PDB file of C-alpha atoms in Angstrom:
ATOM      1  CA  UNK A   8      -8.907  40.079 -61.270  1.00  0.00           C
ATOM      2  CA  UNK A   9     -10.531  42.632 -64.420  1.00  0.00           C
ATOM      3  CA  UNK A  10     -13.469  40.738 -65.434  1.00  0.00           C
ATOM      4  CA  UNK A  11     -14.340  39.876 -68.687  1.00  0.00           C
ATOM      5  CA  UNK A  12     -14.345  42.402 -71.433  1.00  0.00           C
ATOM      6  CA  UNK A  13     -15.810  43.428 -74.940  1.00  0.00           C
ATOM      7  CA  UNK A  14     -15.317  45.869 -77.365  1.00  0.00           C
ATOM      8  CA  UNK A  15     -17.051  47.605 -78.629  1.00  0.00           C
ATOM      9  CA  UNK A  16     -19.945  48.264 -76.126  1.00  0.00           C
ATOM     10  CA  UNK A  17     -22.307  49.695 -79.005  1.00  0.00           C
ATOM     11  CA  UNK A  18     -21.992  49.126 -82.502  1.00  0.00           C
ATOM     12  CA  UNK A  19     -24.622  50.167 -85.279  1.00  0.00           C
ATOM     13  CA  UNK A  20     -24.466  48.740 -88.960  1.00  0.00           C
ATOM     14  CA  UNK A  21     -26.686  48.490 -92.200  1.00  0.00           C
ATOM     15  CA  UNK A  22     -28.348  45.499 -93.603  1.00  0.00           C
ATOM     16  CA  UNK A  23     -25.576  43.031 -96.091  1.00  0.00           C
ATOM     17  CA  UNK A  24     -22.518  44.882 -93.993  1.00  0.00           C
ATOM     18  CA  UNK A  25     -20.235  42.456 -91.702  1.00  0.00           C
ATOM     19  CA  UNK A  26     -19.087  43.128 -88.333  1.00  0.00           C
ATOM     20  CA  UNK A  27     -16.327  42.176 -86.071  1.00  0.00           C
ATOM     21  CA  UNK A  28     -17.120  42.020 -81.899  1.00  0.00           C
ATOM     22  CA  UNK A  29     -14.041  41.278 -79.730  1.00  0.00           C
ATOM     23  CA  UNK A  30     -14.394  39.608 -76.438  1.00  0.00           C
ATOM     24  CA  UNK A  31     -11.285  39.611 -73.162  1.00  0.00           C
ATOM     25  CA  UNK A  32     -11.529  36.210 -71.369  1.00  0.00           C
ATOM     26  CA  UNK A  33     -11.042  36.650 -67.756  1.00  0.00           C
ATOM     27  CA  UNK A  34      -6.904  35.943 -66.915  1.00  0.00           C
ATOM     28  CA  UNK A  35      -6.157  32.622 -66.866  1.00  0.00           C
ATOM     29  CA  UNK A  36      -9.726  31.352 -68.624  1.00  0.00           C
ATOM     30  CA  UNK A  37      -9.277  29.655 -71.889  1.00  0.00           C
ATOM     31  CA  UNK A  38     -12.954  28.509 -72.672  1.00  0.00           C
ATOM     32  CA  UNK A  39     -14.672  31.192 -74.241  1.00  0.00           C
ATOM     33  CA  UNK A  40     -18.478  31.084 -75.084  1.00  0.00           C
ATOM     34  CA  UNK A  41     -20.533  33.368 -76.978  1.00  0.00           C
ATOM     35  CA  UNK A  42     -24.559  34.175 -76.883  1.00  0.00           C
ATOM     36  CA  UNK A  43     -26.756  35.961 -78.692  1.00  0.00           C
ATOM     37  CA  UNK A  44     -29.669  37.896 -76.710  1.00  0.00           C
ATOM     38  CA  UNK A  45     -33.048  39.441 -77.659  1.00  0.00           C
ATOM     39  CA  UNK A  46     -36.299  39.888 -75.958  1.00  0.00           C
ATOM     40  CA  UNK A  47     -38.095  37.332 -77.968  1.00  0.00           C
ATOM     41  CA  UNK A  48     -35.747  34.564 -77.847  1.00  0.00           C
ATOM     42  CA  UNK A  49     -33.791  35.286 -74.714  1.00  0.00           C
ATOM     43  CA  UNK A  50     -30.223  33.512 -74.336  1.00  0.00           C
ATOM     44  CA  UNK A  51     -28.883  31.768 -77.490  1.00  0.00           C
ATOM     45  CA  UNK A  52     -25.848  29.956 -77.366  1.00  0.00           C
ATOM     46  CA  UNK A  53     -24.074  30.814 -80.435  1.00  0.00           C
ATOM     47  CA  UNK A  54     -20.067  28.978 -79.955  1.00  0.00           C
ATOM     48  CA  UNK A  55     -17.778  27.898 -77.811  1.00  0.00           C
ATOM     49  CA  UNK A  56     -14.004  27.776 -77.835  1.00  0.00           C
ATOM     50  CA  UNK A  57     -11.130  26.275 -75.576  1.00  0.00           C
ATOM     51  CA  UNK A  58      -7.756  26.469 -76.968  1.00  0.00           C
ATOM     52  CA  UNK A  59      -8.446  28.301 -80.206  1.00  0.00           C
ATOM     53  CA  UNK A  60     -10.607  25.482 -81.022  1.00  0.00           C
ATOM     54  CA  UNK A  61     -14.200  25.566 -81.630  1.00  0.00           C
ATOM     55  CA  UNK A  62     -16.011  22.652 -79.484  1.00  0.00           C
ATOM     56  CA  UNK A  63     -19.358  23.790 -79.415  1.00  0.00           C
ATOM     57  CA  UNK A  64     -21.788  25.187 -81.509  1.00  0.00           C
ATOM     58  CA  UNK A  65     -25.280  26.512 -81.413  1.00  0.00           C
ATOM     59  CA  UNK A  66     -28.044  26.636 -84.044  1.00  0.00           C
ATOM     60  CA  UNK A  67     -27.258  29.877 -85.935  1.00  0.00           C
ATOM     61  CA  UNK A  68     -26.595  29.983 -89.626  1.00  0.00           C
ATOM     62  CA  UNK A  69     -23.206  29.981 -91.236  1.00  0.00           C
ATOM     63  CA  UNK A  70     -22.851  33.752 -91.531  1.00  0.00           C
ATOM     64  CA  UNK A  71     -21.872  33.650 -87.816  1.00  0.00           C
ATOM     65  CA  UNK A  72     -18.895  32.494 -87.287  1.00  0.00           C
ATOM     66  CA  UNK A  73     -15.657  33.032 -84.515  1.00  0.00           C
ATOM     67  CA  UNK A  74     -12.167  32.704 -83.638  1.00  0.00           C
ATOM     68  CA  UNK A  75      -9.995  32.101 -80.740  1.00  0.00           C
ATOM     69  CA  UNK A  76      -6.006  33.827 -80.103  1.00  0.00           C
ATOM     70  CA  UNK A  77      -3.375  32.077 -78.459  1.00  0.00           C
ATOM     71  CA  UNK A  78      -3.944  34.672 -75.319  1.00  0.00           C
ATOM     72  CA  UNK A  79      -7.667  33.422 -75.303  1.00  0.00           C
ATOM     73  CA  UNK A  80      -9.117  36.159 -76.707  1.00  0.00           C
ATOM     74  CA  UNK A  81     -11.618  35.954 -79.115  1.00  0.00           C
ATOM     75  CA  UNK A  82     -13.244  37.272 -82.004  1.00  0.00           C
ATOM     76  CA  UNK A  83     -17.386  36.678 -83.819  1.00  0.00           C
ATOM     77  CA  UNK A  84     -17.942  37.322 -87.168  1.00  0.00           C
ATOM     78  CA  UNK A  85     -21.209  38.213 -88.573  1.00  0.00           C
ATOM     79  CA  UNK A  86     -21.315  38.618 -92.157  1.00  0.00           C
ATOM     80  CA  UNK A  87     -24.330  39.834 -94.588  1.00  0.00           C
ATOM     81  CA  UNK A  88     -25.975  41.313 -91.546  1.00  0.00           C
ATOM     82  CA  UNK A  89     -29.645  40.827 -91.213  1.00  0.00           C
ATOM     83  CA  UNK A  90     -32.103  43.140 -89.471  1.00  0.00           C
ATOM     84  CA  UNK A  91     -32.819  40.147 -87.684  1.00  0.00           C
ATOM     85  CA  UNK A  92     -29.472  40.061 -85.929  1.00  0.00           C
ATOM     86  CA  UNK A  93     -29.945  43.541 -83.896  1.00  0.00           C
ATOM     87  CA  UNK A  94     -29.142  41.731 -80.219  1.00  0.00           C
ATOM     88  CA  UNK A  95     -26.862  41.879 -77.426  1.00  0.00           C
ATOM     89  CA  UNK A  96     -24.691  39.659 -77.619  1.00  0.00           C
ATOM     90  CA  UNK A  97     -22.718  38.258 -74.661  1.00  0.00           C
ATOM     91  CA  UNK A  98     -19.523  36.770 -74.203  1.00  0.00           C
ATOM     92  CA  UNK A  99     -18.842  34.683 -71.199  1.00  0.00           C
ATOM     93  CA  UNK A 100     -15.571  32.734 -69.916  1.00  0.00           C
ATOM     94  CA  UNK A 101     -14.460  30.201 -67.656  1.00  0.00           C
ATOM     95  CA  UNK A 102     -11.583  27.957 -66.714  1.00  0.00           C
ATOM     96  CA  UNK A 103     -13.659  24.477 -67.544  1.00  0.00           C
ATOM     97  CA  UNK A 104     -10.911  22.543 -65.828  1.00  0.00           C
ATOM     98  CA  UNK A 105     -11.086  18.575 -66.908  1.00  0.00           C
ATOM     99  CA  UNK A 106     -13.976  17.195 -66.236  1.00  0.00           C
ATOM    100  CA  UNK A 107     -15.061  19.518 -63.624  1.00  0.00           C
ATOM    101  CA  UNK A 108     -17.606  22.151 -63.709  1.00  0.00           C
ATOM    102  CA  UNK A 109     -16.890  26.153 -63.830  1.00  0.00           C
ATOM    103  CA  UNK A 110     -19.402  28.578 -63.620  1.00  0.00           C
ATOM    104  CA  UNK A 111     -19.293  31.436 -66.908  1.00  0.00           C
ATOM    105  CA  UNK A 112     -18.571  34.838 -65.934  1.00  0.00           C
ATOM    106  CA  UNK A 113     -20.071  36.940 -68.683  1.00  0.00           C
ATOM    107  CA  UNK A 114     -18.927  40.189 -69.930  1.00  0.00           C
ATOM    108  CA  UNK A 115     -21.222  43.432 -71.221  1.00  0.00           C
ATOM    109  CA  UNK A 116     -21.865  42.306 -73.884  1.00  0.00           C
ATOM    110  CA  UNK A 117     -22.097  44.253 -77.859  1.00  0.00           C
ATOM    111  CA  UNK A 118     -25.088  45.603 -78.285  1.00  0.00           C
ATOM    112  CA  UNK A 119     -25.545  45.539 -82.274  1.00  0.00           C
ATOM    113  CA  UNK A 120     -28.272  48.088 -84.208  1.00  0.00           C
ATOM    114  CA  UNK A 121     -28.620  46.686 -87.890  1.00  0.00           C
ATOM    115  CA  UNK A 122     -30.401  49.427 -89.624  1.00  0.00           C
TER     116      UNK A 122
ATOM    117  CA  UNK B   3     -31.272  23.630 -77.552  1.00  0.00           C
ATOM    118  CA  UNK B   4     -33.776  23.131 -75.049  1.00  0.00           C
ATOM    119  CA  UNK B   5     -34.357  25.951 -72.331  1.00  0.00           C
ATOM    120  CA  UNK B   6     -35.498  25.666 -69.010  1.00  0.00           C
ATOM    121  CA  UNK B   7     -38.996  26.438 -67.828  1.00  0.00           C
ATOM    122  CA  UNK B   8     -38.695  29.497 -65.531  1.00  0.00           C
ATOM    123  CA  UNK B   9     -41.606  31.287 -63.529  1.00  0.00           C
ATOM    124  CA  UNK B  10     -42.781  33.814 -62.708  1.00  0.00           C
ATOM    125  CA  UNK B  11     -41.928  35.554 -66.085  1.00  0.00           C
ATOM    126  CA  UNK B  12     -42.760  38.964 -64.131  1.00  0.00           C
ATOM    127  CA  UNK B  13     -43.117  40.143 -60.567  1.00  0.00           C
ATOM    128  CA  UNK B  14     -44.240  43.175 -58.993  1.00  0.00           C
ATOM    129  CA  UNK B  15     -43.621  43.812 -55.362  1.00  0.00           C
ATOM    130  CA  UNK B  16     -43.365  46.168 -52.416  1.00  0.00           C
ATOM    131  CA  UNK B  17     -40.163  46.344 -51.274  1.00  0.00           C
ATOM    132  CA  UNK B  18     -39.379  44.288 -47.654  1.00  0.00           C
ATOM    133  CA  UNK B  19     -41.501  41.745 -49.245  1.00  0.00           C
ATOM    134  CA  UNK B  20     -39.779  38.360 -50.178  1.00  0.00           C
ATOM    135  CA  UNK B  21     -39.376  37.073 -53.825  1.00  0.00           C
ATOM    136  CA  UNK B  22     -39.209  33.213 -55.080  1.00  0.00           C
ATOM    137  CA  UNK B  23     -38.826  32.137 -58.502  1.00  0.00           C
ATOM    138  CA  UNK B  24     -37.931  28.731 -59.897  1.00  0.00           C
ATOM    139  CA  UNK B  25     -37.192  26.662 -62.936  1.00  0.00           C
ATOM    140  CA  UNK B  26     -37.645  23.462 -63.872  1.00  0.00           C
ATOM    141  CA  UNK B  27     -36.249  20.812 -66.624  1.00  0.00           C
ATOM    142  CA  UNK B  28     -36.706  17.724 -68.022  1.00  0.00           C
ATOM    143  CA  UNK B  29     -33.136  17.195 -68.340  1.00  0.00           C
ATOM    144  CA  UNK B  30     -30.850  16.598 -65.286  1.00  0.00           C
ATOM    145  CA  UNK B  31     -28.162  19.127 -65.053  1.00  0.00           C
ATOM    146  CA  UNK B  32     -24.971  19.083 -62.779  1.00  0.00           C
ATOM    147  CA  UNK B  33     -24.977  22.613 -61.947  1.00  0.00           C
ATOM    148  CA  UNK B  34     -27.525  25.468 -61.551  1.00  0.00           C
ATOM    149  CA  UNK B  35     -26.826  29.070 -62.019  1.00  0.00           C
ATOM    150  CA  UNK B  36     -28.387  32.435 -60.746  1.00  0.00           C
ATOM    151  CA  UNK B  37     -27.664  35.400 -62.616  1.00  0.00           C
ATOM    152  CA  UNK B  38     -28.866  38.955 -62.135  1.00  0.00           C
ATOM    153  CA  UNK B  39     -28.905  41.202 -65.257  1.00  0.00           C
ATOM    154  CA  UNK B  40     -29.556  44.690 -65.395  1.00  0.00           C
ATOM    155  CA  UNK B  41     -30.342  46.777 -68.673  1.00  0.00           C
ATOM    156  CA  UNK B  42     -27.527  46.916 -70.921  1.00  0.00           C
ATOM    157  CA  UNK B  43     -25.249  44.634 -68.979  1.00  0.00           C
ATOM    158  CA  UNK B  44     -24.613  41.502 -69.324  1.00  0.00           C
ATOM    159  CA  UNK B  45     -25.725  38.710 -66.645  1.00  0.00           C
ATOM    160  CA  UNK B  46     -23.532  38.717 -63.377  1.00  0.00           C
ATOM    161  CA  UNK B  47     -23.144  35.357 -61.395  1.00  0.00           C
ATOM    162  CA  UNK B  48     -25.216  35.626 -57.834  1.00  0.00           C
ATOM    163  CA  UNK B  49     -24.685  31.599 -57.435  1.00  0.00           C
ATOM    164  CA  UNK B  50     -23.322  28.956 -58.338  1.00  0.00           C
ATOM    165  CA  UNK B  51     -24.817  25.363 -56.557  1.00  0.00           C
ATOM    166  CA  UNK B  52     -23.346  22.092 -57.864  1.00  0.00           C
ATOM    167  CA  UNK B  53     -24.743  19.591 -55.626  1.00  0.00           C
ATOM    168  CA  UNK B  54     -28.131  18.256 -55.264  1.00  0.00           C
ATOM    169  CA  UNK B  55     -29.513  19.496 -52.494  1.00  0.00           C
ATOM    170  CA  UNK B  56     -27.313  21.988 -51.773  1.00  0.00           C
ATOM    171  CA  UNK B  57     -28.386  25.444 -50.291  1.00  0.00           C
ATOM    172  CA  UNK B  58     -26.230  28.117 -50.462  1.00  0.00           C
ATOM    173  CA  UNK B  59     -26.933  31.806 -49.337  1.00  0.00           C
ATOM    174  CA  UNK B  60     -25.047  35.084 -50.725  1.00  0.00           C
ATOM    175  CA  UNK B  61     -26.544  37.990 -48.750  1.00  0.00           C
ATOM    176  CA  UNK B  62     -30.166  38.043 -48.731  1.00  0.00           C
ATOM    177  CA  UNK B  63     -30.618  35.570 -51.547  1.00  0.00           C
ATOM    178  CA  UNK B  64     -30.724  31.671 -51.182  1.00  0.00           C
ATOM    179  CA  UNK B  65     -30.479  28.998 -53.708  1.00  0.00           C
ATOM    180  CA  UNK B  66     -31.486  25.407 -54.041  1.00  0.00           C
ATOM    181  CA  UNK B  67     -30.594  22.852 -55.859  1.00  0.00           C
ATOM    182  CA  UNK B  68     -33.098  20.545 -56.497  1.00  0.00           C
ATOM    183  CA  UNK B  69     -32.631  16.976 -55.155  1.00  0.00           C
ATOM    184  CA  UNK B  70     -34.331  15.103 -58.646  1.00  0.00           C
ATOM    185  CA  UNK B  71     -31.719  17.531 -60.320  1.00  0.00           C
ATOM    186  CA  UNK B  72     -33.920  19.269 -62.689  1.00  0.00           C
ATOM    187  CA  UNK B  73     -34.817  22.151 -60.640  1.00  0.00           C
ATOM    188  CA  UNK B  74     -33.506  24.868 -58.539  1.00  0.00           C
ATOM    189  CA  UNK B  75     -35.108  27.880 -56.983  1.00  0.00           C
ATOM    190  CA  UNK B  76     -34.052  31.250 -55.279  1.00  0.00           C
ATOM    191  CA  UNK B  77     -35.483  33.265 -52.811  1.00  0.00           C
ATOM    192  CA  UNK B  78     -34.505  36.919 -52.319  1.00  0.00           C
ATOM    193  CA  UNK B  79     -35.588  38.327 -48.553  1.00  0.00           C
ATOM    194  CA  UNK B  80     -36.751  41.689 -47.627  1.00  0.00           C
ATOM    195  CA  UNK B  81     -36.219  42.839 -51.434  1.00  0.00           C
ATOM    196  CA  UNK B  82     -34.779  46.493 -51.878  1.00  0.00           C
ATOM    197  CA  UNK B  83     -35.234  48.407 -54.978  1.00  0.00           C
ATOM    198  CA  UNK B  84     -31.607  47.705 -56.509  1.00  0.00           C
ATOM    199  CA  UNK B  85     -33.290  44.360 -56.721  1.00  0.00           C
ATOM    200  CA  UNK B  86     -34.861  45.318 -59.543  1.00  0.00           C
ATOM    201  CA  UNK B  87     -33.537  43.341 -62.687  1.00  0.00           C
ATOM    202  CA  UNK B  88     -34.116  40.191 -65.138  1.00  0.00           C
ATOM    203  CA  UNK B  89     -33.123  37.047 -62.932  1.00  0.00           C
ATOM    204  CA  UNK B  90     -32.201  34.549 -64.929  1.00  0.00           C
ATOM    205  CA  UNK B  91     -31.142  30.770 -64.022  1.00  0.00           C
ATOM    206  CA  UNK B  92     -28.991  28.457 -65.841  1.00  0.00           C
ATOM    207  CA  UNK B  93     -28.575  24.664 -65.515  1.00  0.00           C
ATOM    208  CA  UNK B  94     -24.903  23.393 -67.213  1.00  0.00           C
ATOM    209  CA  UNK B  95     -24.056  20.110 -68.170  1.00  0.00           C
ATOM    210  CA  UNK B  96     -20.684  18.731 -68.032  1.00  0.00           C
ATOM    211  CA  UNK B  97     -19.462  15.473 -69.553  1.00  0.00           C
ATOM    212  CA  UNK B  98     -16.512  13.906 -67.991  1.00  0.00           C
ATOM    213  CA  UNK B  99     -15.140  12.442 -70.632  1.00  0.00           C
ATOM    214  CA  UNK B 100     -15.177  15.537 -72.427  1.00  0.00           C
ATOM    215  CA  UNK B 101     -14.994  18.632 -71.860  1.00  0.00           C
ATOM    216  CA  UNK B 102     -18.207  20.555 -72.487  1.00  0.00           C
ATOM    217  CA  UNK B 103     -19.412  23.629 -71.695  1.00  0.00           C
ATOM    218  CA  UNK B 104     -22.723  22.896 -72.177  1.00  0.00           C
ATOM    219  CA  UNK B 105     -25.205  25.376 -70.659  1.00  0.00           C
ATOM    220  CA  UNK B 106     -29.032  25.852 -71.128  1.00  0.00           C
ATOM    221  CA  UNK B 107     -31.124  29.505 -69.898  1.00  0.00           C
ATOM    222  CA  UNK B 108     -34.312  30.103 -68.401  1.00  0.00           C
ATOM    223  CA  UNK B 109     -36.762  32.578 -69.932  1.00  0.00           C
ATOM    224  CA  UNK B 110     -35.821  35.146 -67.123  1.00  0.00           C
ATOM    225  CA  UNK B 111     -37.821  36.282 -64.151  1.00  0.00           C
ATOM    226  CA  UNK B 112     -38.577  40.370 -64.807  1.00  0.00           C
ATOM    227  CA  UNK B 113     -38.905  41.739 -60.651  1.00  0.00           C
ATOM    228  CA  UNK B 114     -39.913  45.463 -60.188  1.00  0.00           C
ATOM    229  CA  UNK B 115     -39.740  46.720 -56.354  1.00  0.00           C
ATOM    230  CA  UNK B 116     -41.973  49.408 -55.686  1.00  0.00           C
ATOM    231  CA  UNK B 117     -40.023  51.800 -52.966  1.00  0.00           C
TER     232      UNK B 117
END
């Protein structure tokens, strides 16, 4: 099975620009989940979404936001980019069956410059 | 949210020698996570324990699964210097009446093996 993949690997952008990161759910995963990285703050959960829904969401300000396909494949926004938001950031996917636990296989990951 | 307490933050070792790190919670969780990550890349799984008191092997490294719950720990044996990496554990929380992909990072253990 091809793991889980993102696009594009690197990415560098000036401050007030948007940006567009695209992540490849493993085949046959429908929950996607989405985390922000850097060395001060470590693993942020930014989203989740099953079935083009979003069901979770982490602490991050509205400027970050996300979709999911019908194929499971999804899409985060970042708009008005901030220097602050120069991270990896990760995109991880599992099956999350009902009610029973599934580990997240993470992809990557985006690493984004804001200059 | 809230992130699990994980030591040691760093570790510097010969390599043969053994490793342990650990994290702890306040919350319970009903799985715990290992992942390696190396620079760049994003975290791969190393285990995945969902029981407490389970301990499960993959190669040279164990796992546990702490009986209480809120803690796990892994050991890595006779440590080689593609051991080298961030270790990071995970504890996940799932609901069973609905489905939530709810999943909270240590800090990250940093181990250098000296050849």
């Amino acid at each position: 099975k091809a793991g889980v993949t993102q696009t594009p690997r690197y990415l560098i952008k000036t401050r007030g620009q948007q940006v567009t990161l695209s992540c490849s759910p493993i085949s046959g995963h429908r929950s996607v989940s989405w985390y922000q990285q850097t060395p001060g703050q470590g693993l942020q959960f930014l989203f989740e979404y099953f079935s083009e829904t979003q069901r979770n969401k982490g602490n991050f300000p509205g400027r970050f936001s996300g979709r999911q396909f019908s194929n499971s494949r999804s899409e985060m926004n970042v708009s008005t980019l901030e220097l602050g938001d120069s991270a990896l950031y990760l995109c991880a996917s599992s099956s999350l069956r009902q009610g029973v636990t599934d580990t997240q296989y993470f992809g990557p990951g985006t690493r984004l410059t804001v200059l | 949210g809230q992130q699990l307490n994980q030591s040691p933050q760093s570790m510097f070792i010969q390599e043969g020698e053994d490793v342990s790190m650990n994290c702890t919670s306040s919350s319970i969780f009903n799985t715990w996570l290992w992942y390696k990550q190396d620079p760049g890349e994003g975290p791969v799984l190393l285990i995945a324990l969902y029981k407490a008191g389970e301990l499960t092997s993959n190669g040279r490294l164990t796992a546990q699964f702490g009986i209480t719950r809120k803690d796990s720990f892994l050991n890595i044996s006779a440590s080689i210097p593609s051991d080298v990496g961030i270790y990071f554990c995970a504890g996940q929380i799932v609901t069973l009446w609905y489905n939530n992909n709810d999943m909270r990072f240590g800090a990250g253990t940093r181990l250098t093996v000296k050849p």
